[in-house]
Amino acid sequence: MKKEKLFIKTKSGKLKLLLLRPNCDARVPGILWIHGGGYATGMSSMLYFSRGLDIAKKHNCVIISPEYRRSIRHPYPAAFDDCVDALKYMYENAEELGIDKNKIIVGGESAGGGLAVAVCLYARDNKIPVMLQIPLYPMIDCFETDSSRDNHGHVWNSKRNKSAWKLYLKGLENEKDIPKYASPSREVNYKNLPPCYTFVSRGEPFYDETLTYINELKKSGIDAKVDIYEGNTHAFDMMLFWTKEAKKAKCKLLSEVEKYFK
């Protein structure tokens, strides 16, 4: 795949995009893949060991990862705005990018999964078509759940989760002020969202919110599925990529996503 770095103009200045294109001339699906890092850390180059890249390689997709502003300096809505701007750029410049604008996928890991859900909510509310959402073990609930409370799992835990949400939601101390685009679990209407596939580890902090999201989608008539893996390591598919569970998760994801390309 051919690598490019783009800078697009936004209301806040310039946004860097990491772009990978397949070596073909046909119009292909486009993937917006958003990196994790608790909204506070991470970088677009995490794309290189993501499941999003696996999908793009298998199905010859254009894939874009935005270098969104992190909450350590820029709390909500900075990251959300940047990811929405990246989606708009993909949609409005689809012909130039070689993207079929009716086959856009939005996905990401952890906080990137949370941003993916938020972007899909925005896309639905503003009539931007998204074919599929893939929010892997998404960080979408700013309030404690049974699995995020007193969690001492590997990579991510209760303490880090609380600190990350505090940074991201700075200035929104009153819970009534927290919008659905900041914490998508606040949404009450899940109708007309795109189909969804995800997976999560049973012992990690985001286990409950992932399952709740999938159940809410199903209750609204959305095609949604979650696969559950054993262990307590957040982002196990990236952090423990050599394990049987990680390899299984990768293969299952590619299998589940394939039907949307037929």
Coordinates of N, CA and C in Angstrom, one line a residue, residues 141 143-151 157-159 161-162 204-209:
D141 N -18.3 4.9 28.1 CA -19.1 5.2 29.3 C -18.2 5.9 30.4
F143 N -19.1 6.9 33.2 CA -19.5 6.5 34.6 C -19.1 5.0 34.8
E144 N -18.9 4.7 36.1 CA -18.5 3.4 36.5 C -19.5 2.3 36.1
T145 N -19.0 1.2 35.6 CA -19.8 0.0 35.4 C -19.2 -1.1 36.3
D146 N -19.9 -2.2 36.4 CA -19.4 -3.3 37.2 C -18.0 -3.7 36.8
S147 N -17.7 -3.7 35.5 CA -16.4 -4.2 35.0 C -15.3 -3.1 35.2
S148 N -15.7 -1.9 35.2 CA -14.7 -0.8 35.3 C -14.4 -0.4 36.7
R149 N -15.2 -0.9 37.6 CA -15.1 -0.6 39.1 C -14.1 -1.6 39.7
D150 N -13.1 -1.1 40.4 CA -12.1 -2.0 41.1 C -11.5 -3.0 40.2
N151 N -11.2 -2.5 39.0 CA -10.6 -3.4 38.0 C -9.0 -3.2 38.0
N157 N -6.9 0.0 33.7 CA -7.5 -0.3 34.9 C -8.4 0.8 35.4
S158 N -9.0 0.6 36.6 CA -10.0 1.6 37.1 C -9.3 3.0 37.3
K159 N -8.1 3.0 37.9 CA -7.4 4.2 38.2 C -7.1 5.0 36.9
N161 N -8.6 4.7 34.0 CA -9.8 5.0 33.4 C -10.4 6.3 34.0
K162 N -10.4 6.4 35.3 CA -11.0 7.6 35.9 C -10.1 8.9 35.6
E204 N -11.5 -7.2 31.3 CA -11.0 -5.8 31.1 C -12.1 -4.8 31.5
P205 N -11.7 -3.5 31.8 CA -12.7 -2.5 32.3 C -13.8 -2.2 31.3
F206 N -13.6 -2.3 30.0 CA -14.7 -1.9 29.1 C -15.6 -3.1 28.7
Y207 N -15.5 -4.2 29.4 CA -16.4 -5.4 29.1 C -17.9 -5.0 29.1
D208 N -18.3 -4.4 30.2 CA -19.7 -4.2 30.4 C -20.3 -3.1 29.4
E209 N -19.5 -2.1 29.2 CA -20.0 -1.0 28.3 C -20.1 -1.5 26.9

